[in-house]
PDB file of C-alpha atoms in Angstrom:
ATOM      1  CA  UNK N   6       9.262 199.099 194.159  1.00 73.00           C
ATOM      2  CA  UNK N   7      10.489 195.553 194.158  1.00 76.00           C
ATOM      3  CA  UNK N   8       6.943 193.969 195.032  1.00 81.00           C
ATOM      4  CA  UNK N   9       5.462 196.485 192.221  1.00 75.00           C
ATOM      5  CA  UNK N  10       7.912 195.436 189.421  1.00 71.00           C
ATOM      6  CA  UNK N  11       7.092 191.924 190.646  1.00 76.00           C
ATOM      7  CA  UNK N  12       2.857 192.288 189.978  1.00 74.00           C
ATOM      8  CA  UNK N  13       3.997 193.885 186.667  1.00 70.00           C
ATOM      9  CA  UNK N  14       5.710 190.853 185.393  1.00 69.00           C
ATOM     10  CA  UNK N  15       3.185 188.329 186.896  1.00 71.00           C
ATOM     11  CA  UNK N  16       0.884 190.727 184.667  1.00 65.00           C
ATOM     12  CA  UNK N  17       2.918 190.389 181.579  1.00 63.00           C
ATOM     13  CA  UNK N  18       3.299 186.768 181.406  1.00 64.00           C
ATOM     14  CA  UNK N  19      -0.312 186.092 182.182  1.00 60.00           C
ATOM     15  CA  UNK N  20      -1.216 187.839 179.549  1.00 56.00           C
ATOM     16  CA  UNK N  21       0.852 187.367 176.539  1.00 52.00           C
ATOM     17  CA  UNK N  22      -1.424 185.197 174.887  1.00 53.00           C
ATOM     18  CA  UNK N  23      -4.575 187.188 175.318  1.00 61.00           C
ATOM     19  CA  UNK N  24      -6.457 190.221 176.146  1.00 71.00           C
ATOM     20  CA  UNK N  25      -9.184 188.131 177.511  1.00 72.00           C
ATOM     21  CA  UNK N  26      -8.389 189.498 181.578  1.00 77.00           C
ATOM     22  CA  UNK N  27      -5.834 191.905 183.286  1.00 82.00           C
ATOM     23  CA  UNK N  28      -5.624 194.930 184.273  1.00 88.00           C
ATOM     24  CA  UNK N  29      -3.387 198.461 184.131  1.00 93.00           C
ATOM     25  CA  UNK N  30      -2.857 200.924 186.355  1.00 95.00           C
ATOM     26  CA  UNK N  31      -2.886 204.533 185.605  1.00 97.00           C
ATOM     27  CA  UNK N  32      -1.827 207.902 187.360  1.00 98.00           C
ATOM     28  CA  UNK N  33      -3.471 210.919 186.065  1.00 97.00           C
ATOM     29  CA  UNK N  34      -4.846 214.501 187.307  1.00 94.00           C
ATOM     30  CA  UNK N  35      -8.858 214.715 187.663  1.00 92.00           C
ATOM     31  CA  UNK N  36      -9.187 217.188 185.212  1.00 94.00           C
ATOM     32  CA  UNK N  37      -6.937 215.083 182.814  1.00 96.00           C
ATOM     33  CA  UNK N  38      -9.358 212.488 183.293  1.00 95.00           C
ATOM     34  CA  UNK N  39     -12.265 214.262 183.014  1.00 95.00           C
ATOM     35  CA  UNK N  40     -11.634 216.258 179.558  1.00 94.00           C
ATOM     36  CA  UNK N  41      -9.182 213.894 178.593  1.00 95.00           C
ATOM     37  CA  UNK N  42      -9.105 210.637 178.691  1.00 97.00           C
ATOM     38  CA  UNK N  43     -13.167 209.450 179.279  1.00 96.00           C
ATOM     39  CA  UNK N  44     -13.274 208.676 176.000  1.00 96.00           C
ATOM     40  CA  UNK N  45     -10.263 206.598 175.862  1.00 97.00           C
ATOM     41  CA  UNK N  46     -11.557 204.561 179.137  1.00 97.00           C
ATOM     42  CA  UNK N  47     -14.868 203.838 177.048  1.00 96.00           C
ATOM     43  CA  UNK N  48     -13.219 202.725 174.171  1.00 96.00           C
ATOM     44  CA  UNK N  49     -10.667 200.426 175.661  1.00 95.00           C
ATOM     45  CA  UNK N  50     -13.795 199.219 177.869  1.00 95.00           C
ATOM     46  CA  UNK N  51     -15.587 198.054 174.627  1.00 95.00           C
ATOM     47  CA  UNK N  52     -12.463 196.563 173.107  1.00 93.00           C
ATOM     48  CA  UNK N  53     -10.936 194.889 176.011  1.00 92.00           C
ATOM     49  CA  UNK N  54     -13.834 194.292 178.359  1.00 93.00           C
ATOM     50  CA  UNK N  55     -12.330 191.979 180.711  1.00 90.00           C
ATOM     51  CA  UNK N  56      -9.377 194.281 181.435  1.00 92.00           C
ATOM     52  CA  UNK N  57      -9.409 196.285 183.992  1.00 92.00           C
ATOM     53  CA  UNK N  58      -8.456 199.999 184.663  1.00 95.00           C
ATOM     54  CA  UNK N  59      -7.345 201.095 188.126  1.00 95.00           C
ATOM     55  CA  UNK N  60      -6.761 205.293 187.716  1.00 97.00           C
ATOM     56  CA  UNK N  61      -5.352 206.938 190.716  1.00 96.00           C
ATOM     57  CA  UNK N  62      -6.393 210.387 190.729  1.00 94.00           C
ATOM     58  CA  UNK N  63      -3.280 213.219 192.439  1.00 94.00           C
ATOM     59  CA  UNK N  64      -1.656 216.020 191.087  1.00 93.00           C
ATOM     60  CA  UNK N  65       1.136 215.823 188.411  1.00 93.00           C
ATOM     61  CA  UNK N  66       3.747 215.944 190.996  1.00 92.00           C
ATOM     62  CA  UNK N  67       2.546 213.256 192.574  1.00 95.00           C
ATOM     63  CA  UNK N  68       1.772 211.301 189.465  1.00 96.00           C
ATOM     64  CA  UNK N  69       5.449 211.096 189.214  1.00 95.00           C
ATOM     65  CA  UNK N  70       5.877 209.612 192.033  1.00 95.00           C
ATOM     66  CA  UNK N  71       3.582 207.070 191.607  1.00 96.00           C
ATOM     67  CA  UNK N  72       5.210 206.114 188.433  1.00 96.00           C
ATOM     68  CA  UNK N  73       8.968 205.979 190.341  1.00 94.00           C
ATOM     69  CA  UNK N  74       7.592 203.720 193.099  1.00 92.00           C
ATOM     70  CA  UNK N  75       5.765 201.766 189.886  1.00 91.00           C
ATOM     71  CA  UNK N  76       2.571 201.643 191.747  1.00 94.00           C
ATOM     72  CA  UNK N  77       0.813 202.458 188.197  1.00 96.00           C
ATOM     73  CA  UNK N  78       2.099 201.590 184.352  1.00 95.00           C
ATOM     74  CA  UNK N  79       1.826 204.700 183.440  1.00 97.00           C
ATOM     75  CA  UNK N  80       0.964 208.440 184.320  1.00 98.00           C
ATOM     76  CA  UNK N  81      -0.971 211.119 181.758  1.00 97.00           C
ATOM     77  CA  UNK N  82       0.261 214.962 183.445  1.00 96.00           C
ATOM     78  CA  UNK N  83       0.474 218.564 182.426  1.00 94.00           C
ATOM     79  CA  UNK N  84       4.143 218.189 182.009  1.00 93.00           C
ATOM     80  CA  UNK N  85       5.978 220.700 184.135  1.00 89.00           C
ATOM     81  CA  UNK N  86       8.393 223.224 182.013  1.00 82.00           C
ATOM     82  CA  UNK N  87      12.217 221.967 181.386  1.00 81.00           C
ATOM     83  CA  UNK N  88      10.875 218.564 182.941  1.00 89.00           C
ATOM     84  CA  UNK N  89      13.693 215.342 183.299  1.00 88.00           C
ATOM     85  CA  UNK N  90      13.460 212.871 185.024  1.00 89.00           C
ATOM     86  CA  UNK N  91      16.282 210.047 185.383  1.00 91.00           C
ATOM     87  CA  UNK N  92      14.220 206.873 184.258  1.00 92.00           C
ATOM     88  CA  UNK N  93      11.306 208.534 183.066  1.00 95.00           C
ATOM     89  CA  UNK N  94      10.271 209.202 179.039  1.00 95.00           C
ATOM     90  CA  UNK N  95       7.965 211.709 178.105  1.00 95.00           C
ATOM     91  CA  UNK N  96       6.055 211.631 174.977  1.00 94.00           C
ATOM     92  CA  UNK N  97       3.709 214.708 174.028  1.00 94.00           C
ATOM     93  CA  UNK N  98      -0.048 213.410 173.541  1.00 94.00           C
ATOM     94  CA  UNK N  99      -1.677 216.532 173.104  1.00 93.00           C
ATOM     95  CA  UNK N 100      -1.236 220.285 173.668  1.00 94.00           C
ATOM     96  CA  UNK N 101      -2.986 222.415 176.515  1.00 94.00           C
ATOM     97  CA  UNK N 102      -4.099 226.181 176.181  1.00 96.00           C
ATOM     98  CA  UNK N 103      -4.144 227.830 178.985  1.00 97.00           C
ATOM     99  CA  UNK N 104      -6.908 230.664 179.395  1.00 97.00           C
ATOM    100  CA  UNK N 105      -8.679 233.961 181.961  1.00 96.00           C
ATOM    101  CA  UNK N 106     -11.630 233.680 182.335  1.00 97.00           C
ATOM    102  CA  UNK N 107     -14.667 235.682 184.095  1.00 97.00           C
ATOM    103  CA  UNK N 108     -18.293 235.689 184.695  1.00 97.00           C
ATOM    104  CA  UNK N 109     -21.077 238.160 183.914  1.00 96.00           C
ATOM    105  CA  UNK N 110     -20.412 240.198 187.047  1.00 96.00           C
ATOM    106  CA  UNK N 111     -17.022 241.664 184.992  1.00 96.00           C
ATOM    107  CA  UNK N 112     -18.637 242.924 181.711  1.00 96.00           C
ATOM    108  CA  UNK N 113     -16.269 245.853 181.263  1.00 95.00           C
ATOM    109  CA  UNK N 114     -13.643 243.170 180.771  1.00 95.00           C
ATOM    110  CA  UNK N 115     -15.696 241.412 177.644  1.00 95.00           C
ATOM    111  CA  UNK N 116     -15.081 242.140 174.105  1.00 94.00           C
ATOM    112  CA  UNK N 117     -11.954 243.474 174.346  1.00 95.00           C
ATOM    113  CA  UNK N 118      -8.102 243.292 174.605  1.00 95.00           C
ATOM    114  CA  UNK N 119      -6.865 243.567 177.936  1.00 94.00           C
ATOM    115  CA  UNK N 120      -3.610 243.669 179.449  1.00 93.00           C
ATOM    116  CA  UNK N 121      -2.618 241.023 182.478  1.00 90.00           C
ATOM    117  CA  UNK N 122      -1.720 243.915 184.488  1.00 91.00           C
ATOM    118  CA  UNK N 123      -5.600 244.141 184.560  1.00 90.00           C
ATOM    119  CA  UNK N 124      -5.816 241.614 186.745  1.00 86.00           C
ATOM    120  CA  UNK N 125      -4.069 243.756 189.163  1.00 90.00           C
ATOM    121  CA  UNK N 126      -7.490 245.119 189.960  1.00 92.00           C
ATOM    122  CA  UNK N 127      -9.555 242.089 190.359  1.00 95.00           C
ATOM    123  CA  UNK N 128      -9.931 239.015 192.794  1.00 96.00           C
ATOM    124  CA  UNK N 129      -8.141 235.598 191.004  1.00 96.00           C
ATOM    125  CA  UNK N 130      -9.113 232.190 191.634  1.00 97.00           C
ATOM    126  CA  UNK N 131      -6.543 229.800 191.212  1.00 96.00           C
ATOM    127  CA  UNK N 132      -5.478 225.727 191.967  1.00 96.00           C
ATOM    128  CA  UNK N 133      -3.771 225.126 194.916  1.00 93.00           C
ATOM    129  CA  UNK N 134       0.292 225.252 195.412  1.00 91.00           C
ATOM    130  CA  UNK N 135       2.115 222.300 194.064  1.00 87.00           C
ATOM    131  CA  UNK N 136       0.304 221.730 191.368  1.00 92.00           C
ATOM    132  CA  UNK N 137       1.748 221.907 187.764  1.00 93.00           C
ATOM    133  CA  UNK N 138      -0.749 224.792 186.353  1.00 94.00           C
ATOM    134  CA  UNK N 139      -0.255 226.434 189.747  1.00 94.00           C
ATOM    135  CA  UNK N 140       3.394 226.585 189.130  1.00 93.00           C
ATOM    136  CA  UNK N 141       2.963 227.639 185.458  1.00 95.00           C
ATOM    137  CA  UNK N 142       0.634 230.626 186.665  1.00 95.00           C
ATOM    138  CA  UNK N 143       3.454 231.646 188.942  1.00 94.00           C
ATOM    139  CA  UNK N 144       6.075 231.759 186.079  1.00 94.00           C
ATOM    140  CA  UNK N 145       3.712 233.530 184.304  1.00 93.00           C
ATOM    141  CA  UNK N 146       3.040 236.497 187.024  1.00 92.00           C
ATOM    142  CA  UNK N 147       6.838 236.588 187.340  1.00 93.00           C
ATOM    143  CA  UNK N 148       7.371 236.379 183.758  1.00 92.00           C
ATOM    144  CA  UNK N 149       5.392 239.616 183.227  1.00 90.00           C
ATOM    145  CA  UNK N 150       6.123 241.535 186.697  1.00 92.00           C
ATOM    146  CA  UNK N 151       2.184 241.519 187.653  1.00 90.00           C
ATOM    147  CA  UNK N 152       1.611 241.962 191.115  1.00 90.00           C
ATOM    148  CA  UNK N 153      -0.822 239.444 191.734  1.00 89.00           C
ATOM    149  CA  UNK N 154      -1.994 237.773 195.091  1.00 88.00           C
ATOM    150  CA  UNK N 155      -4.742 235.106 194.511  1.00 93.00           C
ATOM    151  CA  UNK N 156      -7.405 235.338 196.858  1.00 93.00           C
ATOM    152  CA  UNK N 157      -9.426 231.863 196.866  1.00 95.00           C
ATOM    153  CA  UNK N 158      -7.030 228.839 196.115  1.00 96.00           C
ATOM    154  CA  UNK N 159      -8.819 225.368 195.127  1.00 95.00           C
ATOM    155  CA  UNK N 160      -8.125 221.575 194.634  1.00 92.00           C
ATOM    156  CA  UNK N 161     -10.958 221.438 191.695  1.00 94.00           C
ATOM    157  CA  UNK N 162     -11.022 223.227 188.307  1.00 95.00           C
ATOM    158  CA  UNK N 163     -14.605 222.720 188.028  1.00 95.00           C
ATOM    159  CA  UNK N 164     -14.885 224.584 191.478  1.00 96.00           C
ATOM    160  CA  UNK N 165     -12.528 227.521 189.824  1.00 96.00           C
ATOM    161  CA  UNK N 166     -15.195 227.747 186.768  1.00 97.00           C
ATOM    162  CA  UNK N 167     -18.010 227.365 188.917  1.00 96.00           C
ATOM    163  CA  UNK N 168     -16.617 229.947 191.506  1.00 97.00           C
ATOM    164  CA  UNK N 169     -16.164 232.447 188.525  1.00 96.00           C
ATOM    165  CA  UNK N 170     -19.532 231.917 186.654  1.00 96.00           C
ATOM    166  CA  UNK N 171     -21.094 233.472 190.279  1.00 97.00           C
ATOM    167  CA  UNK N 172     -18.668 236.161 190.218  1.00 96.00           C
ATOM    168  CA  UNK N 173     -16.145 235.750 192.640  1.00 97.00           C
ATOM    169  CA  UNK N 174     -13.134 236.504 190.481  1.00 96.00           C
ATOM    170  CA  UNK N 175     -11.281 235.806 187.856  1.00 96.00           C
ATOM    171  CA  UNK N 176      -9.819 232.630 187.193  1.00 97.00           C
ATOM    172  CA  UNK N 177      -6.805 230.712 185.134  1.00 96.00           C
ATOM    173  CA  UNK N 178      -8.050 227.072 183.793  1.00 97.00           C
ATOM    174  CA  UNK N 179      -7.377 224.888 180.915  1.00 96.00           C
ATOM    175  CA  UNK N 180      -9.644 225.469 178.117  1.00 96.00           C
ATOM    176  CA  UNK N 181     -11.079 222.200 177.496  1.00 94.00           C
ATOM    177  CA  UNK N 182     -12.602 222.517 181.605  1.00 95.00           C
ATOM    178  CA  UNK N 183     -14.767 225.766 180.078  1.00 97.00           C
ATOM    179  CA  UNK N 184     -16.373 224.453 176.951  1.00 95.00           C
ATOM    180  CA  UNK N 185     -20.346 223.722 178.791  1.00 95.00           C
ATOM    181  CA  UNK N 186     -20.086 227.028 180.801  1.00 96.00           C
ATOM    182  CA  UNK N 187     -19.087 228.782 177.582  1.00 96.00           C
ATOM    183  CA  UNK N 188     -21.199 227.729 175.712  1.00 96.00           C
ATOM    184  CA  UNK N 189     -24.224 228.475 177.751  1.00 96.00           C
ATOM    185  CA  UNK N 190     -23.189 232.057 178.176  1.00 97.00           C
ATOM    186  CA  UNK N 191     -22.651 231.527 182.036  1.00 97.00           C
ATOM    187  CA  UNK N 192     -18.656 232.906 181.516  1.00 98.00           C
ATOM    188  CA  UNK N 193     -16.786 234.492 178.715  1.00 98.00           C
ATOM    189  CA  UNK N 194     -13.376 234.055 178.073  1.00 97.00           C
ATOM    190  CA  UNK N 195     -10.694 237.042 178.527  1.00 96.00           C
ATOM    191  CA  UNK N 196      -8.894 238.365 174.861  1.00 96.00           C
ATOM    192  CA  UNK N 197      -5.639 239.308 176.017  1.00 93.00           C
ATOM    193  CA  UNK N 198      -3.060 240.787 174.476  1.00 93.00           C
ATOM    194  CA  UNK N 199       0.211 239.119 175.980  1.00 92.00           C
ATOM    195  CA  UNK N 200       0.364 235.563 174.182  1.00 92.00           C
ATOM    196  CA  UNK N 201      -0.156 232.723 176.961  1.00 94.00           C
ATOM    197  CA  UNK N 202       1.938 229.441 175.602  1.00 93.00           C
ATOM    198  CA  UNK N 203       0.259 226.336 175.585  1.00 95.00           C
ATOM    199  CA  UNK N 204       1.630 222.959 177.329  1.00 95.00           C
ATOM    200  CA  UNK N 205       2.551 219.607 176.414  1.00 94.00           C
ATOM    201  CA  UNK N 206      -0.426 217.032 177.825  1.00 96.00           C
ATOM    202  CA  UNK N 207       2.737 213.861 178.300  1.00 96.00           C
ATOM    203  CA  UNK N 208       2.481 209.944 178.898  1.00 97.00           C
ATOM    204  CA  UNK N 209       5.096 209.363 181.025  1.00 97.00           C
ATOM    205  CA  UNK N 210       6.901 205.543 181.485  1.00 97.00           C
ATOM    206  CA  UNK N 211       9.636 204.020 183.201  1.00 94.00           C
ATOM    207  CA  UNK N 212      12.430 203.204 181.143  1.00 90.00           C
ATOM    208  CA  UNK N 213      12.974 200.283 184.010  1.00 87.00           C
ATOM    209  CA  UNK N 214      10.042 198.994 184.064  1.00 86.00           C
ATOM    210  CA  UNK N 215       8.196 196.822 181.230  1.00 86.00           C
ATOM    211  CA  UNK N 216       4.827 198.087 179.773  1.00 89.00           C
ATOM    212  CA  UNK N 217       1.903 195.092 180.554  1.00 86.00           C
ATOM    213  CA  UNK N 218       0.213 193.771 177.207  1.00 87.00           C
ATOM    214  CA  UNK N 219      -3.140 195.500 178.601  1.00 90.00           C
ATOM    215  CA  UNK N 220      -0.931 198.895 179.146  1.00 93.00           C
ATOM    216  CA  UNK N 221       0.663 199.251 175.396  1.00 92.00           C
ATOM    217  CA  UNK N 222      -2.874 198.716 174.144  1.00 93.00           C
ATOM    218  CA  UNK N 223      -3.980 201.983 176.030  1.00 95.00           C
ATOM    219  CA  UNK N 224      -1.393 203.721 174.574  1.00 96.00           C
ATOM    220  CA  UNK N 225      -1.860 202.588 171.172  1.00 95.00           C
ATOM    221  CA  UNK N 226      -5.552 204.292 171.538  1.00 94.00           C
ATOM    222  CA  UNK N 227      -3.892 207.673 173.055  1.00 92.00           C
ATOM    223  CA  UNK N 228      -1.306 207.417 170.010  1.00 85.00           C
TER     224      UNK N 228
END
């Protein structure tokens, strides 16, 4: 931590008088990056382009961690429920909605309400343990007393869409990961009638540790 918050000042000073070079550091899920924050890389790219970005992809959890032991400037997460952290802000970005979804192979589940306790009947695809959408699915399935084992657990939300548009189940993702496969008919989302709350999408920085030049201007485009 002491050799980190050392590079982060050498950073700061070298570049207070210009965005000419330097570089930030940035924790963030791959999905996050994926559907979220591509088009903030390209723009600070065309702004700034002798800055570099370093992005570390891990899950949220570990995102955190990477922000206590200030190996990055900042980390982009789902934001866990009732999350604090000593030394860490949060500021909400951007909401997430949570969805079901299925493939073709399930068409007595389309275009209609459905109840969760459905999904009782049906294989579910979901991400792996210790992630933060894993952990909200499990609040969830307590939250409304389903009895629900999943049956293929996965490190990839585009492997979770994919794995549903061939019909092996069905599968809780974000959204924003469905909007090709949608669109092209390949999966259909499920219209259910128990209201799923959406998330907080959160920057999170170190109250200890001083934002680079390079790293305030990246949040100044999320902002």
């Amino acid at each position: 931590q002491a050799y980190n918050s050392l590079k982060t000042a050498e950073r700061s000073i070298s570049e207070i008088d210009s965005m000419q070079n330097g570089e930030i550091s940035i924790g963030a899920t791959d999905t996050i990056c994926k559907y979220y924050l591509m088009p903030y890389f390209k723009n600070f790219r065309k702004l700034y382009p002798g800055i570099k970005i370093h992005v570390t992809n891990r899950t949220s959890p570990k995102c955190i961690e990477l922000l206590e032991k200030r190996i990055v400037d900042f980390s982009i997460i789902n934001v866990p429920e009732d999350f604090r952290r000593s030394g860490i802000s949060v500021q909400e970005i951007s909401e997430i909605q949570d969805v079901f979804i299925a493939g073709n192979d399930f068409p007595e589940l389309k275009d209609r309400k459905v109840g969760l306790h459905e999904r009782e009947k049906y294989p579910v695809l979901v991400l792996e343990k210790n992630t933060t959408t894993r952990k909200y699915f499990d609040s969830l399935i307590d939250k409304f007393n389903l009895n629900i084992r999943p049956e293929i657990e996965l490190g990839s939300v585009d492997l979770l869409v994919e794995m549903c548009r061939i019909g092996l189940g069905i599968s809780f993702v974000i959204e924003d990961s469905i909007e090709d496969a949608l669109n092209k008919g390949e999966i259909f989302k499920l219209d259910t009638y128990e209201k799923i709350p959406p998330r907080k999408l959160g920057l999170l920085t170190s109250s200890s540790m001083p934002l680079s030049k390079a790293a305030v201007k990246f949040i100044e485009l999320l902002r």
